[in-house]
PDB file of C-alpha atoms in Angstrom:
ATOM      1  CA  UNK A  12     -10.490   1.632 -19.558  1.00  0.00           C
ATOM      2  CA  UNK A  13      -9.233  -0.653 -16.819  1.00  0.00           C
ATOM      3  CA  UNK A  14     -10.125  -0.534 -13.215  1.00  0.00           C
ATOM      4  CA  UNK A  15      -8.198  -0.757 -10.401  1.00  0.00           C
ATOM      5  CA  UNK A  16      -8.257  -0.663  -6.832  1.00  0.00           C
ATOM      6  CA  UNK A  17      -6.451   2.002  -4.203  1.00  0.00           C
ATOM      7  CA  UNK A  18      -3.830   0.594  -1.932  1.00  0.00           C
ATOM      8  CA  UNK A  19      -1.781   1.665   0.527  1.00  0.00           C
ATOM      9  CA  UNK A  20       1.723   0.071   0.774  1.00  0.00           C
ATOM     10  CA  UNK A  21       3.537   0.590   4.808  1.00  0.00           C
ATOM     11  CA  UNK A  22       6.815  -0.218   5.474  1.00  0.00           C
ATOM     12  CA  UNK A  23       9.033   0.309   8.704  1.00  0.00           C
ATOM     13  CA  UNK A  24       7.765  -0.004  12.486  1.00  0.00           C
ATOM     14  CA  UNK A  25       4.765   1.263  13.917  1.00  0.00           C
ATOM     15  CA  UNK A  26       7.270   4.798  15.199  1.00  0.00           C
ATOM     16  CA  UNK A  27       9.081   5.319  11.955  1.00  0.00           C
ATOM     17  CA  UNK A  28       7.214   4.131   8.809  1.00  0.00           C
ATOM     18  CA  UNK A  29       6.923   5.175   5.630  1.00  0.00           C
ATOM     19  CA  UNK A  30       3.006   4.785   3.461  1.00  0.00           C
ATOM     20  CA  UNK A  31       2.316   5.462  -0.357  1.00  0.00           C
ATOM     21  CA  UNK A  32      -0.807   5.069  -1.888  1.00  0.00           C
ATOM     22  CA  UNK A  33      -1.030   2.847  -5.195  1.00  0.00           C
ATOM     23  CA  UNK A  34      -3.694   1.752  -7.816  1.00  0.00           C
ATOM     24  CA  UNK A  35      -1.595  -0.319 -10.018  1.00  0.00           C
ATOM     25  CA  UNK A  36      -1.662  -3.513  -8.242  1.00  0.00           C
ATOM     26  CA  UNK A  37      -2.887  -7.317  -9.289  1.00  0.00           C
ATOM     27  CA  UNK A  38      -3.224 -10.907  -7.569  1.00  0.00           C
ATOM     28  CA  UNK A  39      -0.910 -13.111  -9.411  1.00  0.00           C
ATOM     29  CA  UNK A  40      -1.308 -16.830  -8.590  1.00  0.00           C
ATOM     30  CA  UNK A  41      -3.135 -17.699  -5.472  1.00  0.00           C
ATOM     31  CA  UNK A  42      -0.290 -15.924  -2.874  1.00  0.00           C
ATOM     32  CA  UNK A  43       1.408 -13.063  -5.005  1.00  0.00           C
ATOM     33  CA  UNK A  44       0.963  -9.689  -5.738  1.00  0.00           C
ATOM     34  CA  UNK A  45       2.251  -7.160  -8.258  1.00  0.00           C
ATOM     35  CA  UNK A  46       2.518  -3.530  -7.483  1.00  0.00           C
ATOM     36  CA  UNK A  47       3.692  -0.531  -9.112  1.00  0.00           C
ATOM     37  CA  UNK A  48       5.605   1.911  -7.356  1.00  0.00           C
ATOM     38  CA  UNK A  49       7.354   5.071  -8.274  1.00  0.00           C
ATOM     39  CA  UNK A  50      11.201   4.682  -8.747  1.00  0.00           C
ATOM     40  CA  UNK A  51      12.820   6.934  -6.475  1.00  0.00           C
ATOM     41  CA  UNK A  52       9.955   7.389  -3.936  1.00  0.00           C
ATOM     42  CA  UNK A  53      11.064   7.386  -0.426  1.00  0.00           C
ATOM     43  CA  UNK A  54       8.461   4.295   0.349  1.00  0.00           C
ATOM     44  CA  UNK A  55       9.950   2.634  -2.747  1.00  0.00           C
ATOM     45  CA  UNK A  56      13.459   2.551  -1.480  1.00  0.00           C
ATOM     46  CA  UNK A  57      12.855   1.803   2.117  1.00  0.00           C
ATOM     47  CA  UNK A  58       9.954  -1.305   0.325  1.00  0.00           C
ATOM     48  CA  UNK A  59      12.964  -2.670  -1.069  1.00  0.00           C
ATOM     49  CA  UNK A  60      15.762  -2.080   1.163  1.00  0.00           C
ATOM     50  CA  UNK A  61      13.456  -3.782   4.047  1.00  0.00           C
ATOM     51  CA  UNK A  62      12.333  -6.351   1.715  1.00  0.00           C
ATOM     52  CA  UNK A  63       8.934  -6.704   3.274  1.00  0.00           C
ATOM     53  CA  UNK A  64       5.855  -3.845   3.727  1.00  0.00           C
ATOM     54  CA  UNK A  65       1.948  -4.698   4.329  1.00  0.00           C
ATOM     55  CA  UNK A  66      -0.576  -3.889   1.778  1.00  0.00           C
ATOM     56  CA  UNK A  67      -3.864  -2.729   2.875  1.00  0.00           C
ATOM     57  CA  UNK A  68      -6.698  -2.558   0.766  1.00  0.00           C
ATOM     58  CA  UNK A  69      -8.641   0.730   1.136  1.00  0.00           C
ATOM     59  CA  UNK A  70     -12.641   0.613   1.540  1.00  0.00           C
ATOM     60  CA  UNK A  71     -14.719   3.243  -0.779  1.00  0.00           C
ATOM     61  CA  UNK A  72     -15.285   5.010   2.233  1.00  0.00           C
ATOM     62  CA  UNK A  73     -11.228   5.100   2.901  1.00  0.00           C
ATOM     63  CA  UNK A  74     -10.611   8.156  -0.077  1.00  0.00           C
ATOM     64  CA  UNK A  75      -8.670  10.476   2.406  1.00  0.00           C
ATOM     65  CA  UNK A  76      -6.714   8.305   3.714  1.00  0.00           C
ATOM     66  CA  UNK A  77      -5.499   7.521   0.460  1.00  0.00           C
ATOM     67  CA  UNK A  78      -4.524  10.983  -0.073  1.00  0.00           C
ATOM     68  CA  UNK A  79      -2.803  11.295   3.225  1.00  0.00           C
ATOM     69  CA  UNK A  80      -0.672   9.093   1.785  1.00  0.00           C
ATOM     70  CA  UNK A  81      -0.661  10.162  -1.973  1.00  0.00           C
ATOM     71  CA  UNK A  82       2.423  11.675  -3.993  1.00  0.00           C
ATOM     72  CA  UNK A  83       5.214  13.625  -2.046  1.00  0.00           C
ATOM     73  CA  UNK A  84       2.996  12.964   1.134  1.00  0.00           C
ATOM     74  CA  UNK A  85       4.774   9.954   2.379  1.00  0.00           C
ATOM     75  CA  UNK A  86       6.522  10.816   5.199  1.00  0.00           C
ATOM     76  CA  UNK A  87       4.524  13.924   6.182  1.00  0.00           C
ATOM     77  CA  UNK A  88       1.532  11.058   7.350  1.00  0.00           C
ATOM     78  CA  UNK A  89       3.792  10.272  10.155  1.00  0.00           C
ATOM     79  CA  UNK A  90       3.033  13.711  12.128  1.00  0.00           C
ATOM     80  CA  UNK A  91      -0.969  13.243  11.224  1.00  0.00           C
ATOM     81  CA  UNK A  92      -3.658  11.731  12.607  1.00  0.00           C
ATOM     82  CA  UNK A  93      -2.596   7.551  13.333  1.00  0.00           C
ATOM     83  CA  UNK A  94      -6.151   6.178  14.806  1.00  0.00           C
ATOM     84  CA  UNK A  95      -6.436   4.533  11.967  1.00  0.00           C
ATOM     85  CA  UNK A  96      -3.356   2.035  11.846  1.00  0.00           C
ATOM     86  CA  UNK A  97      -2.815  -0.994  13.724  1.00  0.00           C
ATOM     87  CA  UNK A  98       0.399  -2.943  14.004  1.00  0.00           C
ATOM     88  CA  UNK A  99       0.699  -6.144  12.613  1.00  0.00           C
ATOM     89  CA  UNK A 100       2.495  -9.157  13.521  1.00  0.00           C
ATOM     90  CA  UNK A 101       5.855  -8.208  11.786  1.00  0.00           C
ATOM     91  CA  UNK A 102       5.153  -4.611  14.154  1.00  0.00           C
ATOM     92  CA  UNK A 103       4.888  -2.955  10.684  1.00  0.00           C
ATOM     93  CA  UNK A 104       2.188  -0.880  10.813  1.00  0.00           C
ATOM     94  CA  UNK A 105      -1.493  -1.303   8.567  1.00  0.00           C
ATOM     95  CA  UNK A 106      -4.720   0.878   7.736  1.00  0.00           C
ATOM     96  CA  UNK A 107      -7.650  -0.657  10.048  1.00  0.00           C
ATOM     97  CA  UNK A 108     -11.460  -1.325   8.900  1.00  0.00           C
ATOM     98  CA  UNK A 109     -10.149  -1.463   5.155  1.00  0.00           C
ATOM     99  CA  UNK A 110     -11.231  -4.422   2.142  1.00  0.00           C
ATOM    100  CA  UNK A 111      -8.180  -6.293   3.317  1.00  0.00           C
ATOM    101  CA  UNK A 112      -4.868  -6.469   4.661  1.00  0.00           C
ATOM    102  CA  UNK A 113      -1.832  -8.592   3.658  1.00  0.00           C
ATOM    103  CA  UNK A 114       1.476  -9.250   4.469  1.00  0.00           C
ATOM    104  CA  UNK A 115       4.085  -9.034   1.600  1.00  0.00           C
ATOM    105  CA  UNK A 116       7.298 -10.623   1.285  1.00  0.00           C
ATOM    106  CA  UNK A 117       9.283  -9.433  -1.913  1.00  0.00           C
ATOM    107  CA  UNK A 118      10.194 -11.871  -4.174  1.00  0.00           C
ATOM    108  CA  UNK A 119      11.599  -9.702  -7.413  1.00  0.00           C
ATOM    109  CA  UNK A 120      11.666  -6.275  -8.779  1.00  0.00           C
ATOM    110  CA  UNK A 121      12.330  -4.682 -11.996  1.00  0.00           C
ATOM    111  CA  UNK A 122      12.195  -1.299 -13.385  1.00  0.00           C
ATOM    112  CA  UNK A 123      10.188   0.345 -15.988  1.00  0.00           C
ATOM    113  CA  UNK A 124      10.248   3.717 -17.039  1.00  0.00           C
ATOM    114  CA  UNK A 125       9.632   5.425 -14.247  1.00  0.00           C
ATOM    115  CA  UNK A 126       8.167   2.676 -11.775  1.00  0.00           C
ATOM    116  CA  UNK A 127       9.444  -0.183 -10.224  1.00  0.00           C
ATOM    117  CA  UNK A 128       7.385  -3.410 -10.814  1.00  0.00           C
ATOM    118  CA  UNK A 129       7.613  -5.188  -7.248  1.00  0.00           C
ATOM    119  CA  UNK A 130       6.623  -8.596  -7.302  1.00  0.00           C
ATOM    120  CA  UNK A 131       5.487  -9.854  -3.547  1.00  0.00           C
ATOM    121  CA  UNK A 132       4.465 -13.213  -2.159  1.00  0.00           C
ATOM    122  CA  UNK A 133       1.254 -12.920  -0.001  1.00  0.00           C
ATOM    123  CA  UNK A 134       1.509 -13.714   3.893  1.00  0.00           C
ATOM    124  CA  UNK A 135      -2.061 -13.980   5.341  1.00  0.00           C
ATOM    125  CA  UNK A 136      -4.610 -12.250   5.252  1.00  0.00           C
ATOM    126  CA  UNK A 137      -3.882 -10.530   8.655  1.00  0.00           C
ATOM    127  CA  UNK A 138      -7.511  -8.706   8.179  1.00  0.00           C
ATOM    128  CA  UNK A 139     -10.614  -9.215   5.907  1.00  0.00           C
ATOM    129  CA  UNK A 140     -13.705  -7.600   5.566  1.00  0.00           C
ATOM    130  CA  UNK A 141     -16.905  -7.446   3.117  1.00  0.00           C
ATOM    131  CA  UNK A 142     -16.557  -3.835   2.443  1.00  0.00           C
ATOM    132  CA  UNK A 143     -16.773  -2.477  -1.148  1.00  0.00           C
ATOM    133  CA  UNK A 144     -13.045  -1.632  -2.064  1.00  0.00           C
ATOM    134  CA  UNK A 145     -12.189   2.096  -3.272  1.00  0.00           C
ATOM    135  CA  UNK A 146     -11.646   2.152  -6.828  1.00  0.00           C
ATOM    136  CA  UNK A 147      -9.379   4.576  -8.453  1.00  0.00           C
ATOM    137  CA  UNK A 148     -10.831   7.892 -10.277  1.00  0.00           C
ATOM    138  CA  UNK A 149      -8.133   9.729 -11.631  1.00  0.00           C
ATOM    139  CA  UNK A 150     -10.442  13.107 -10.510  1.00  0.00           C
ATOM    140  CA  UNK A 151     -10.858  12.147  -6.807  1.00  0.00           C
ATOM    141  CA  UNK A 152      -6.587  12.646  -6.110  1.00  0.00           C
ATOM    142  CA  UNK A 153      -6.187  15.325  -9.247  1.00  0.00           C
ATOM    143  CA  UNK A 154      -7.318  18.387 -10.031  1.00  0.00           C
TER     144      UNK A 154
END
């Protein structure tokens, strides 16, 4: 069994952004990143058209925000609750008092089956903290 971590990838301005929640994700090198997201996903399209998007890092005490921004729920997360974004430097917005925040410049992408494998060079971090990260169990966002 591998373990992995719970993202969320935001991409657009602090008024019209898009989020998705991921847990496929690895450091590559000292200043990239590799992420899985889901071909065809609204946040996938806009990630790549925009060519840039900040990756937060959600804390183990983060789990519903991660499901505000799991599955079909990308764009519905605009109407909720936002106290808990900032804006960062680039104005795209970013999930405060999480394990980290970077921001991620895409380098390459490829598809595979029914993901797209989006390689990202590292920009910062804008935020860091010593939280514990949230690690991804498959029965805390299914049923």
């Amino acid at each position: 069994m591998f373990v992995n971590g719970v993202g969320v990838v935001l991409c657009g301005s602090a008024e019209d952004y898009v989020g998705m929640s991921i847990a496929w994700l690895t450091k590559v090198e000292k200043d990239h990143v590799l992420i899985s997201v889901p071909k065809g996903a609204l946040g996938t399209e806009k990630l790549l058209e925009e060519g840039r998007f900040t990756l937060s890092l959600l804390a183990e005490t983060q789990t519903e925000i991660a499901r505000q921004f799991g599955g079909s729920k990308q764009k519905v997360a605009v109407e909720k609750d936002q106290t808990f974004l900032f804006s960062t430097d680039w104005g795209t917005p970013a999930v405060g008092e999480c394990s980290g925040v970077f921001l991620c410049e895409v380098i390459s992408s490829s598809e595979l089956n029914d993901q797209v494998l989006v390689t990202a060079q590292l920009s910062g971090p804008v935020a860091a903290t010593e939280l514990s990260p949230l690690v991804f169990r498959k029965s805390d966002f299914f049923a």
